[in-house]
XYZ file of C-alpha atoms in Angstrom:
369
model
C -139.088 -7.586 136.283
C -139.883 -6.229 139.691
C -141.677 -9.149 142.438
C -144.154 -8.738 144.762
C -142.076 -11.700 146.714
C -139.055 -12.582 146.050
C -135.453 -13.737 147.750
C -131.978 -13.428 146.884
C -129.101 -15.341 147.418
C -131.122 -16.989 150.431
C -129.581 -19.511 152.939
C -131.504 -21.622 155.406
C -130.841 -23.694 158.043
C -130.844 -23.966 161.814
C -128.291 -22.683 164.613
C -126.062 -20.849 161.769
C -125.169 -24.231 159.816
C -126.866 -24.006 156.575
C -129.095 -26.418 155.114
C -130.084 -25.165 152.046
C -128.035 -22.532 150.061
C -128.477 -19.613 146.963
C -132.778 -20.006 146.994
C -133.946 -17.615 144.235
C -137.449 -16.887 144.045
C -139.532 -14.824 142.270
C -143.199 -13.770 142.441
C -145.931 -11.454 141.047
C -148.675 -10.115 143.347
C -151.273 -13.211 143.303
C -149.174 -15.881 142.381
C -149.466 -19.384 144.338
C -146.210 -20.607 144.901
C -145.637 -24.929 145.480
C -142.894 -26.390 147.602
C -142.239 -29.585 146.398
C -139.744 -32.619 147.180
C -139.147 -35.455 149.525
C -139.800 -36.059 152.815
C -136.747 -33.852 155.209
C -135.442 -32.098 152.078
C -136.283 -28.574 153.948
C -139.454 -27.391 152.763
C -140.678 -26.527 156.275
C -137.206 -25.036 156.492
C -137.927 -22.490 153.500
C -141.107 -21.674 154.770
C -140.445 -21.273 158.658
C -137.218 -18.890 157.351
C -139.566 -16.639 155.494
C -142.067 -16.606 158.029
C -139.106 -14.819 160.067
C -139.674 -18.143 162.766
C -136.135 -19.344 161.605
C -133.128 -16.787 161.298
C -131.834 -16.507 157.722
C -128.124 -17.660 157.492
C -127.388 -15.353 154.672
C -129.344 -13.480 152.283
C -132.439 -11.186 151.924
C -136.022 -11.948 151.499
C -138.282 -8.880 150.231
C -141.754 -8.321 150.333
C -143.351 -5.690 148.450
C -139.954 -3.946 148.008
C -138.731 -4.066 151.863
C -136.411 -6.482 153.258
C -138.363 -8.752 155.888
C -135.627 -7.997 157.831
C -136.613 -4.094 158.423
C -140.461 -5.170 159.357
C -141.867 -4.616 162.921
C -144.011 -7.434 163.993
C -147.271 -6.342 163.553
C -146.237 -4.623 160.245
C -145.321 -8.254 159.141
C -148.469 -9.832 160.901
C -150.936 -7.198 158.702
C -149.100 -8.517 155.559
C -147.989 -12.219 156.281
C -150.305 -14.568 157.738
C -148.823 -17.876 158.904
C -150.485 -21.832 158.986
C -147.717 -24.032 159.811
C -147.626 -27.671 161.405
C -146.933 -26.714 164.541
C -149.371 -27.153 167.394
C -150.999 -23.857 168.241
C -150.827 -24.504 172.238
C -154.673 -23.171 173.815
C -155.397 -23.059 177.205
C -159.402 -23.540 176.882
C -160.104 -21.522 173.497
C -163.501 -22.208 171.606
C -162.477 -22.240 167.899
C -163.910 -18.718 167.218
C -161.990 -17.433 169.778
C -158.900 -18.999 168.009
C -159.984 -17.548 164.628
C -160.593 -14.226 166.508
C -156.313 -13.692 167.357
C -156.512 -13.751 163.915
C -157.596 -10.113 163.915
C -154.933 -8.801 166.913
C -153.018 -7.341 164.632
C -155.359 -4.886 164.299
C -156.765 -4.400 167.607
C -154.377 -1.980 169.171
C -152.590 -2.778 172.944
C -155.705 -3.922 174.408
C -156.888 -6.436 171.525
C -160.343 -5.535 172.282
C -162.565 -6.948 169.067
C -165.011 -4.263 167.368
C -168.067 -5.491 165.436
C -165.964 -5.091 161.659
C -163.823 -7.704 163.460
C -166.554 -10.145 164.522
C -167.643 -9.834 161.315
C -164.289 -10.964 159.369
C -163.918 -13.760 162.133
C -167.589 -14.596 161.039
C -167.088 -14.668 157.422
C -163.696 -16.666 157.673
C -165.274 -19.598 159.527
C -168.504 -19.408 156.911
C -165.716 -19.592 154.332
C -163.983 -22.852 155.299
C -167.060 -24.267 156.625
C -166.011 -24.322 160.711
C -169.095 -22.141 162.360
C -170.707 -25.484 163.586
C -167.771 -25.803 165.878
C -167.158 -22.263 166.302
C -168.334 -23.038 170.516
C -166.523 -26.241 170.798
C -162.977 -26.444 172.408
C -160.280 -26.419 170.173
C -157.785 -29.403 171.746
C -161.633 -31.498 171.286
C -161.795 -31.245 168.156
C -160.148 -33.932 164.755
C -157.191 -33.096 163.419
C -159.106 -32.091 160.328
C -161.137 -29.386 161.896
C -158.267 -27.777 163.566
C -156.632 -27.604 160.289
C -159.402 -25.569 158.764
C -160.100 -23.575 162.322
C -156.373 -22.618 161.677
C -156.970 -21.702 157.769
C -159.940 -19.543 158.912
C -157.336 -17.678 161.016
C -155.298 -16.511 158.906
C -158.031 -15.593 156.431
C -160.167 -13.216 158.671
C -156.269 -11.951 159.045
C -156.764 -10.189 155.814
C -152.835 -10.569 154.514
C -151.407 -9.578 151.532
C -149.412 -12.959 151.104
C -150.065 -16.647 152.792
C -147.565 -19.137 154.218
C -149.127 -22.903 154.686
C -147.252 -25.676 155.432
C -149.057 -28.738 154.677
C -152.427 -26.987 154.567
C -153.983 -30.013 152.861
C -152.647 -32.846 154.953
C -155.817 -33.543 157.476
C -158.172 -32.523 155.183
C -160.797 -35.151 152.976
C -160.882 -34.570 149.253
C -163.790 -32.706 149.633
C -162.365 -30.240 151.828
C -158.994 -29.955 149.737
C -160.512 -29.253 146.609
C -162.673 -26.709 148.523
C -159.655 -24.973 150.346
C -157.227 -24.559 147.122
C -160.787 -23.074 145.458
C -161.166 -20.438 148.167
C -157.098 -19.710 147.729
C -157.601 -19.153 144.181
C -160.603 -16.850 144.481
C -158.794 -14.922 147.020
C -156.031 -14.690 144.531
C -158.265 -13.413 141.716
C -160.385 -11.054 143.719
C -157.827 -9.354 146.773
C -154.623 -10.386 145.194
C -153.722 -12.697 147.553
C -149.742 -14.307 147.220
C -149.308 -17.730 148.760
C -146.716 -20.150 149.397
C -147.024 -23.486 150.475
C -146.088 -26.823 150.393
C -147.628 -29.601 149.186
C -147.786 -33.597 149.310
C -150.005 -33.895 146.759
C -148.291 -33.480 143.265
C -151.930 -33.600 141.334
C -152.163 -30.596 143.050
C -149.370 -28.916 143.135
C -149.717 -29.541 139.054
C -153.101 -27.871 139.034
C -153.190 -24.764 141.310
C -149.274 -23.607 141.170
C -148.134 -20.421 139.198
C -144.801 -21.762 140.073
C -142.792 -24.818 141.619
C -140.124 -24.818 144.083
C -138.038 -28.149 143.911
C -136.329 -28.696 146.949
C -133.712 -31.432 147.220
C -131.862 -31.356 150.307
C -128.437 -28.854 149.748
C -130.085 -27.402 147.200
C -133.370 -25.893 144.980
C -133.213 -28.237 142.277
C -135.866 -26.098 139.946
C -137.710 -23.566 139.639
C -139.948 -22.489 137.116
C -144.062 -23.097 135.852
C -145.801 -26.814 135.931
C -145.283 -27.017 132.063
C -141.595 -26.436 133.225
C -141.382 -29.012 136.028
C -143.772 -31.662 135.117
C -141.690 -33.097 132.121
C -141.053 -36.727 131.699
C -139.092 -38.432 134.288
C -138.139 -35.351 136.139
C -140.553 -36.171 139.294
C -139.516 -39.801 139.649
C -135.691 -38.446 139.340
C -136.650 -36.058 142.284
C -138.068 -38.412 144.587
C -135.960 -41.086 144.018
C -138.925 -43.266 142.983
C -137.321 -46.989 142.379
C -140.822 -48.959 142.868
C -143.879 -47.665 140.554
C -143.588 -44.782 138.892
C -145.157 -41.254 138.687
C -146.647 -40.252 134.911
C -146.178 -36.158 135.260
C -147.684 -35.682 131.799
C -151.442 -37.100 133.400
C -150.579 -37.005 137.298
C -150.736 -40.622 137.714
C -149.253 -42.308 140.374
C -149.014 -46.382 139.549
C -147.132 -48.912 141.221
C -144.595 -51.393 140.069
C -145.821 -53.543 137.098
C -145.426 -57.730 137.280
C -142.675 -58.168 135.501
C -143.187 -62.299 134.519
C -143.938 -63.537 131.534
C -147.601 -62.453 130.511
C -150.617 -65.158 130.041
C -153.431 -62.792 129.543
C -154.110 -59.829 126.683
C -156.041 -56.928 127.495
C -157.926 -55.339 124.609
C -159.225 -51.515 125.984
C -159.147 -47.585 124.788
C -160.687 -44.848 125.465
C -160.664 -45.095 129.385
C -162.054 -48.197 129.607
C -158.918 -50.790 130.082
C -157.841 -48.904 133.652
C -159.809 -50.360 135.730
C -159.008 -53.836 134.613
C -155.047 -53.307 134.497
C -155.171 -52.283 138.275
C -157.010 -55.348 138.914
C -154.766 -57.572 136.970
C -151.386 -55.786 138.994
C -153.406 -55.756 141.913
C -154.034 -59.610 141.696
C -150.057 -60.251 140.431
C -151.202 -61.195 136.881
C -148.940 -60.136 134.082
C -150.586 -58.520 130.691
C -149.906 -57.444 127.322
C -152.204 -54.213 126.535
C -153.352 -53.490 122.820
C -153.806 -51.821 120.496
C -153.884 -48.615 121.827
C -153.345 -44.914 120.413
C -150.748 -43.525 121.974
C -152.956 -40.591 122.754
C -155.512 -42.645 124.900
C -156.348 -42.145 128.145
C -155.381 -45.878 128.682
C -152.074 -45.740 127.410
C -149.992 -44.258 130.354
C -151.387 -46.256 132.609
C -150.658 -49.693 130.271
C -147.348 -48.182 129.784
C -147.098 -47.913 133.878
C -148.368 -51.554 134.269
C -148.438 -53.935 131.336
C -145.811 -56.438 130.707
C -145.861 -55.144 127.158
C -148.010 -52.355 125.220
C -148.432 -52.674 122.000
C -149.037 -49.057 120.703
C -150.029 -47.334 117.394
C -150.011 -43.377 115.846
C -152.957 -41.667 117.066
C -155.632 -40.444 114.459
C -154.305 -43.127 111.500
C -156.002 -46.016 111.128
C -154.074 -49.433 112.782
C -151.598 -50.629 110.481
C -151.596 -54.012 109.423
C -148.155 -54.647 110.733
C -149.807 -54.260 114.232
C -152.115 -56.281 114.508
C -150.081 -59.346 113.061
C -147.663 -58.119 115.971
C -151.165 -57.990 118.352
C -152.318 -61.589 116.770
C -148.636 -62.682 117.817
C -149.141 -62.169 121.637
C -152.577 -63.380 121.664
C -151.534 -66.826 120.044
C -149.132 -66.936 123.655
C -151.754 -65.762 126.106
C -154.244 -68.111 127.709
C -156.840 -65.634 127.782
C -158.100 -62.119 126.794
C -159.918 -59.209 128.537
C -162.098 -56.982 126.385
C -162.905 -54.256 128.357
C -164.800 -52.710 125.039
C -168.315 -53.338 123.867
C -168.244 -51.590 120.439
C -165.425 -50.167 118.507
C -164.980 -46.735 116.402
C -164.173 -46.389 113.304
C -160.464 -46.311 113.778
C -160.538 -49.411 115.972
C -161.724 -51.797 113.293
C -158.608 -53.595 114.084
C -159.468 -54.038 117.659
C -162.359 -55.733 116.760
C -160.783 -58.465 114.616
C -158.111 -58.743 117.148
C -161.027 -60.080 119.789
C -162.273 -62.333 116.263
C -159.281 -63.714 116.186
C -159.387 -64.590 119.692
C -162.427 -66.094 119.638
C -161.727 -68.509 116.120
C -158.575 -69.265 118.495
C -160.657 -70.392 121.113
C -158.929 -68.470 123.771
C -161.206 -67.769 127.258
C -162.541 -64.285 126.718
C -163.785 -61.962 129.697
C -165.863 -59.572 128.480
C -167.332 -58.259 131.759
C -164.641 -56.646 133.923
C -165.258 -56.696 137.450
C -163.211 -54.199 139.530
């Protein structure tokens, strides 16, 4: 298959002594390409080395057929545009004017601005919502603002492929989710490649064509989400010893009280979250049940609970498991029912909280979080 992007046999790392070794990448025109991994494992690294800001120890990186290595500078600059964490150092710039070097590298020797370049330095602020600050100076202005002042950029830039390096970091949820929307309709509608890294494994799940793993010495994987987001591969990446990260549903939860549990939590269908956050948050240890293994309920009980007691989703509850449920409510001092009717399949569920009540056992129907 022949890339748009791609590197081979790359080696990164800084005064000649590598860091990373052998990266392999590979991507079509339009992809958006995730760096992923812990904190110093040499994502910056990859990206700086690609941008042509680091020196490559060994191997070639190529770029719509030509080695990066046989670009001019302003043959790169039309193609490559570049947001990474470094401090862009003004001396008394308004924010357009920052967006506006955007466009130098098509202004010729005497980067004198014509109208069609006004106009893309225009459009680009419009587009990540800066033109309110477009006359303010850019060392006055939040972190967050210079981030997207810096994303508007390298937009009105017009390149073929996009390097960001923590482009999300300052930014409000608001903002992200509005700044990986513009990337993908620049992808759809110009083409546009980019590469970046990313904190934020949620999204790194949901925009990425493909992941890069880093891990230190080495790319660890490389492949789609469906190919990287398998059970128990993020937590082995990161190391995670406290908590736990579900990659099936993107859910980050922390450790679970592990004592012996006093309280049963009866919940499905989205509504027993809340009130097992509140229970971990609070130190309490809890049995959750019965849930479908296909609830929205049951990762996070899986994360959190003491115990979960779990059934076949789409069958009826089995009478075996609810004995089991009856079991742990006959040790609890009290139960949570976080439900106020249940479906057909959750007959069970009801005489579960029946049996509770005949028991006499404190019930707490009303969850406040």
């Amino acid at each position: 298959m022949e890339y748009y992007f791609s590197t081979k046999k790359m080696c990164v790392g800084y005064q000649k002594r590598p860091l990373i070794k052998d990266i392999e990448i590979g991507l079509k025109k339009g992809d958006i390409l995730t760096l992923i991994g812990p904190n110093g494992a040499g994502k910056s690294t990859i990206l700086k080395s690609i941008a042509k800001q680091l020196e490559l120890i060994s191997g070639v990186v190529y770029l719509d057929k030509q080695s990066l290595s046989q670009m001019s500078g302003t043959e790169l600059s039309r193609k490559m545009a570049v947001v990474l964490t470094d401090k862009l150092k003004t001396e008394m710039m308004t924010c357009e004017e920052v967006v506006a070097t955007g466009r130098y590298p098509y202004t010729g020797h005497f980067g004198i601005l014509s109208k069609e370049d006004y106009r893309m330095v225009e459009e680009a602020m419009e587009l990540v919502h800066v033109t309110e600050i477009k006359d303010r100076d850019y060392t006055q202005i939040s972190d967050g603002q210079r981030q997207r002042v810096m994303l508007a950029r390298a937009i009105c830039q017009e390149p073929e492929i996009i390097i960001l390096d923590e482009p999300t970091s300052y930014l409000d949820v608001k903002y992200k989710l509005e700044f990986l929307s513009i990337l993908q309709e620049m992808r759809r509608k110009k083409g546009l490649t980019v590469i970046m890294s990313l904190h934020e494994l949620e999204l790194a799940a949901r925009v990425a064509d493909k992941i890069l793993c880093v891990n230190g010495a080495y790319v660890d994987r490389f492949g789609t989400p469906e190919e990287i987001f398998v059970p128990g591969y993020i937590n082995q990446l990161f190391g995670i010893a406290s908590g736990c990260f579900d990659e099936e549903n993107s859910n980050m939860e922390l450790e679970a009280i592990r004592e012996d549990a006093k309280v049963f939590v009866i919940a499905g269908g989205g509504t027993g979250r809340n009130a097992y956050r509140r229970l971990q948050r609070e130190g309490i240890a809890f049995i959750a049940g019965i849930l479908f293994e296909n609830d929205v309920d049951y990762p996070v009980a899986k994360a959190l609970a003491a115990e979960v007691i779990g059934t076949e989703a789409f069958e009826p509850i089995p009478e075996e498991v609810l004995e089991r449920a009856k079991q742990k409510i006959d040790a609890c001092e009290r139960v949570v029912c976080c439900k106020e009717k249940f479906g057909t399949l959750e007959v069970a569920n009801g005489a579960l909280l029946a049996y509770a009540q005949a028991a006499g056992k404190r019930i707490e129907t009303k969850v406040i979080v």
